[in-house]
Tab-separated table of C-alpha atoms in Angstrom:
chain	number	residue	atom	x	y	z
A	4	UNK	CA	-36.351	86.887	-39.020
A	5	UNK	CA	-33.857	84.510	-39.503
A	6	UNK	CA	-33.670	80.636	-38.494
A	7	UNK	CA	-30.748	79.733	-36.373
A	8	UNK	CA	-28.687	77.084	-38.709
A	9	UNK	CA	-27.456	73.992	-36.281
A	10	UNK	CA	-24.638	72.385	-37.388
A	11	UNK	CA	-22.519	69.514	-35.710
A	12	UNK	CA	-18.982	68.903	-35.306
A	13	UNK	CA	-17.821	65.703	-34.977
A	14	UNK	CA	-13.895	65.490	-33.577
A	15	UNK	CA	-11.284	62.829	-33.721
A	16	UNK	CA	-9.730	61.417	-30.718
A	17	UNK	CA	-6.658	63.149	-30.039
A	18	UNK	CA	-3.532	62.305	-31.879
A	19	UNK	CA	0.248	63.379	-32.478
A	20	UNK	CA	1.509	65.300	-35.083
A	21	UNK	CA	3.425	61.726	-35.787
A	22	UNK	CA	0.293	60.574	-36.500
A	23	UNK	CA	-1.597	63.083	-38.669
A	24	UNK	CA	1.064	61.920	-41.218
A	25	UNK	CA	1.552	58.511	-41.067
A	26	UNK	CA	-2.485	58.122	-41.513
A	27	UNK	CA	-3.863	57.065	-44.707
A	28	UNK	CA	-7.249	58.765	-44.280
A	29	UNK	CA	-6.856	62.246	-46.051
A	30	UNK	CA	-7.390	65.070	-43.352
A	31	UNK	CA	-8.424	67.949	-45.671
A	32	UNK	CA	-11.603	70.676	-45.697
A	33	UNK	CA	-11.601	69.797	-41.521
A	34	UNK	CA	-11.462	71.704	-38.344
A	35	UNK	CA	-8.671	71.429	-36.296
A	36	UNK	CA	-7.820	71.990	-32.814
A	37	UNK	CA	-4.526	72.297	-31.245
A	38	UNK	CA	-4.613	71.055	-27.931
A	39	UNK	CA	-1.955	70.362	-24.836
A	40	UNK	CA	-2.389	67.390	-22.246
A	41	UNK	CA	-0.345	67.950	-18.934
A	42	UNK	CA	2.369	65.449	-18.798
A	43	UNK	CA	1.998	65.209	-14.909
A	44	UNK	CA	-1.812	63.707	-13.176
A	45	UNK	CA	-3.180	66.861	-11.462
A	46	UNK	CA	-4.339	66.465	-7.926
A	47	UNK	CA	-7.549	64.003	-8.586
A	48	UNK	CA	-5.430	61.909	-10.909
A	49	UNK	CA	-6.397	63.240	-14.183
A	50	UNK	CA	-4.606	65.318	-16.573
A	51	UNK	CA	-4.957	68.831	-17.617
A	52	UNK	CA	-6.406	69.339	-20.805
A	53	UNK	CA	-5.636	73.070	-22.623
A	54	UNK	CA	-6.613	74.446	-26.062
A	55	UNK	CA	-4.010	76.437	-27.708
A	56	UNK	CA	-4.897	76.785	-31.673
A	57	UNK	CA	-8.404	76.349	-33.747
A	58	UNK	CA	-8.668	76.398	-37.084
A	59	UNK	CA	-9.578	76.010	-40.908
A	60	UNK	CA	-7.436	74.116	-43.788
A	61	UNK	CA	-8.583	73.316	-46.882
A	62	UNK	CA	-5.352	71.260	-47.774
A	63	UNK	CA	-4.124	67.720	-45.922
A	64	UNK	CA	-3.573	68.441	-42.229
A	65	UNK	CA	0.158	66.846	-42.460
A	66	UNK	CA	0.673	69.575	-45.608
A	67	UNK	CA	-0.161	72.382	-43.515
A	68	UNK	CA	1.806	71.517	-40.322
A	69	UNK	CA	4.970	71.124	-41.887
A	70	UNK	CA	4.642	74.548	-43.215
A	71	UNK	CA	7.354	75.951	-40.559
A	72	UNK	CA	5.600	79.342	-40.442
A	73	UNK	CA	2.537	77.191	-38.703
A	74	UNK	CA	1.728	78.057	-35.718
A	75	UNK	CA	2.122	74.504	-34.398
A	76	UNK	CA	5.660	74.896	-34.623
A	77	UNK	CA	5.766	78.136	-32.334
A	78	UNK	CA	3.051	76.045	-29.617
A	79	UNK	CA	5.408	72.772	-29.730
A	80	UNK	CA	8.690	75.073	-28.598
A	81	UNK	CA	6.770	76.894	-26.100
A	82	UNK	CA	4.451	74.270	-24.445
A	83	UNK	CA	6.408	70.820	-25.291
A	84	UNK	CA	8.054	70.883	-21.915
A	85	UNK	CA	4.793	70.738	-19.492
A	86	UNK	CA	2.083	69.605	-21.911
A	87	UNK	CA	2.065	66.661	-24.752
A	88	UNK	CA	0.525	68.640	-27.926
A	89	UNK	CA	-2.237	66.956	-29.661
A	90	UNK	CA	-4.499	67.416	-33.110
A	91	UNK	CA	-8.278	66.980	-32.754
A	92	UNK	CA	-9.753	66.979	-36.556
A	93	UNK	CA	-13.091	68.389	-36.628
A	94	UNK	CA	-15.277	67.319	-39.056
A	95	UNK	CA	-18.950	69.765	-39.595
A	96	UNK	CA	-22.352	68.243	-41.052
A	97	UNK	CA	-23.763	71.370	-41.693
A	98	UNK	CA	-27.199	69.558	-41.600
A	99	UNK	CA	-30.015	67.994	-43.315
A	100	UNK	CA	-29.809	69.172	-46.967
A	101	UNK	CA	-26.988	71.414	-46.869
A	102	UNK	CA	-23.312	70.889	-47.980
A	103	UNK	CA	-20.002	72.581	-46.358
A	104	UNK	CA	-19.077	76.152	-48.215
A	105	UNK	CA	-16.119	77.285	-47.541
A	106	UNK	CA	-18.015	80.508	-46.286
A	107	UNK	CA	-20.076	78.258	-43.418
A	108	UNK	CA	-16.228	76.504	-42.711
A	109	UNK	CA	-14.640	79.676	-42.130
A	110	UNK	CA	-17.662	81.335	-40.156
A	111	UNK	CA	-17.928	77.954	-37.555
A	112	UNK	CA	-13.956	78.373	-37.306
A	113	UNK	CA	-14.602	81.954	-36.323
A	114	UNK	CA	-17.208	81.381	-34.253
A	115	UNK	CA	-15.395	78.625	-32.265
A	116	UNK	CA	-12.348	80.743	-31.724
A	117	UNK	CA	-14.772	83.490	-30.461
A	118	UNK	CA	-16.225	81.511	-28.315
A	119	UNK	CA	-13.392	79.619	-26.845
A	120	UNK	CA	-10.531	82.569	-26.930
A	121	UNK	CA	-7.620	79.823	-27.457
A	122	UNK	CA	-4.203	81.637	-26.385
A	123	UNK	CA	-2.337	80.918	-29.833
A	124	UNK	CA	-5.520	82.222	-32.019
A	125	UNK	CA	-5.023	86.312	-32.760
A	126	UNK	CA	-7.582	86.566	-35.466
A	127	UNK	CA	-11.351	86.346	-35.238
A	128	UNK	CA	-11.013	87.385	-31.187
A	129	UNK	CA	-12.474	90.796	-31.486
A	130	UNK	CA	-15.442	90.788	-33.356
A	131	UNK	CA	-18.283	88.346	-34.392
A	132	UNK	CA	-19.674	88.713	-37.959
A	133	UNK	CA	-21.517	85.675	-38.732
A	134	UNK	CA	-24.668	84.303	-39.352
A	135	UNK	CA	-26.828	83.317	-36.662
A	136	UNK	CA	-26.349	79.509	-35.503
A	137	UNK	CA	-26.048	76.626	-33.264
A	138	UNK	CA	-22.864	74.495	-32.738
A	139	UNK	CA	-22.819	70.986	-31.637
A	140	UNK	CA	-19.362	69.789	-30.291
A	141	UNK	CA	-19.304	66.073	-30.400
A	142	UNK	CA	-17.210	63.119	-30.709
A	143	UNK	CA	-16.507	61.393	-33.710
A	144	UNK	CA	-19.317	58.454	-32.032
A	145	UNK	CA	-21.263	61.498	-31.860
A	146	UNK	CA	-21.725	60.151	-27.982
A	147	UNK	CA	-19.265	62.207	-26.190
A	148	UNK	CA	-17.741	65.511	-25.500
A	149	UNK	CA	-14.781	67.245	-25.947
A	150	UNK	CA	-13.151	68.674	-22.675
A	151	UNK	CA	-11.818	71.505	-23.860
A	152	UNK	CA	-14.820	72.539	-25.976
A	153	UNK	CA	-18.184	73.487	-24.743
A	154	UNK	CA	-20.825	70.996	-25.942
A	155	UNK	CA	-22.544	73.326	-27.486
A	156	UNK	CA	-23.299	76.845	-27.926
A	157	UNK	CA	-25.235	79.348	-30.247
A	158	UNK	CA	-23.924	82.616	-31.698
């Protein structure tokens, strides 16, 4: 039998698409998230919080998203008018020992798109192929959580 591998994700604080390229830090091998705030305070004064997108690049974030067949382009026509679009970077420790493949990367994206079901995701929805393990959403302080990701859940 198997050990369950637990692995952490640690996300940034949300930022505009503005920002993922005017910062100097190079966003590349991350997570990402996609992810609308409402623009109006919902009835207890808060605001809405909605994930659209997950997933995988190997390149620098700011590359990716000005790729105009992204589907960050498609989210920012649809949703612009109601919600302000944001970019959480995610970044995994895969644990104690281990290093990031690119096979673990592309299994946690998977997994966290199972999990979650975002609306703008159509791959990885159907099926679950991947090893068994534990995912820890955190963030980057490694003190909080993310509100539109569960803190944690095992697949």
């Amino acid at each position: 039998m198997a050990s369950v591998q637990e692995v952490s994700v640690r996300w940034s604080r949300p930022v505009s698409l503005a920002s993922v390229g005017e910062q100097e830090q190079v966003w590349r091998d991350c997570l990402y998230a996609i992810i609308g705030v409402s623009r109006r305070e919902n009835t207890s004064g808060g605001r809405n919080r909605r994930l659209f997108y997950i997933g995988f690049s190997e390149r620098h974030l700011w590359d990716r998203f000005t790729d105009q067949n992204h589907k960050l382009h498609k989210i920012n026509a649809e949703r612009s008018r109601h919600w302000n679009v944001r970019i959480r970077t995610g970044y995994v420790d895969p644990g104690p020992g281990r290093r990031l493949s690119q096979s673990l990367a592309l299994e946690i994206e998977s997994a966290l798109i199972w999990e979650h079901m975002p609306m703008y995701n159509v791959k990885n929805t159907k099926t679950w192929y991947g090893r068994d393990m534990l995912i820890r959403n955190t963030t980057a302080s490694g003190r909080g959580t993310i509100p539109v990701l569960k803190p944690s859940f095992r697949m």
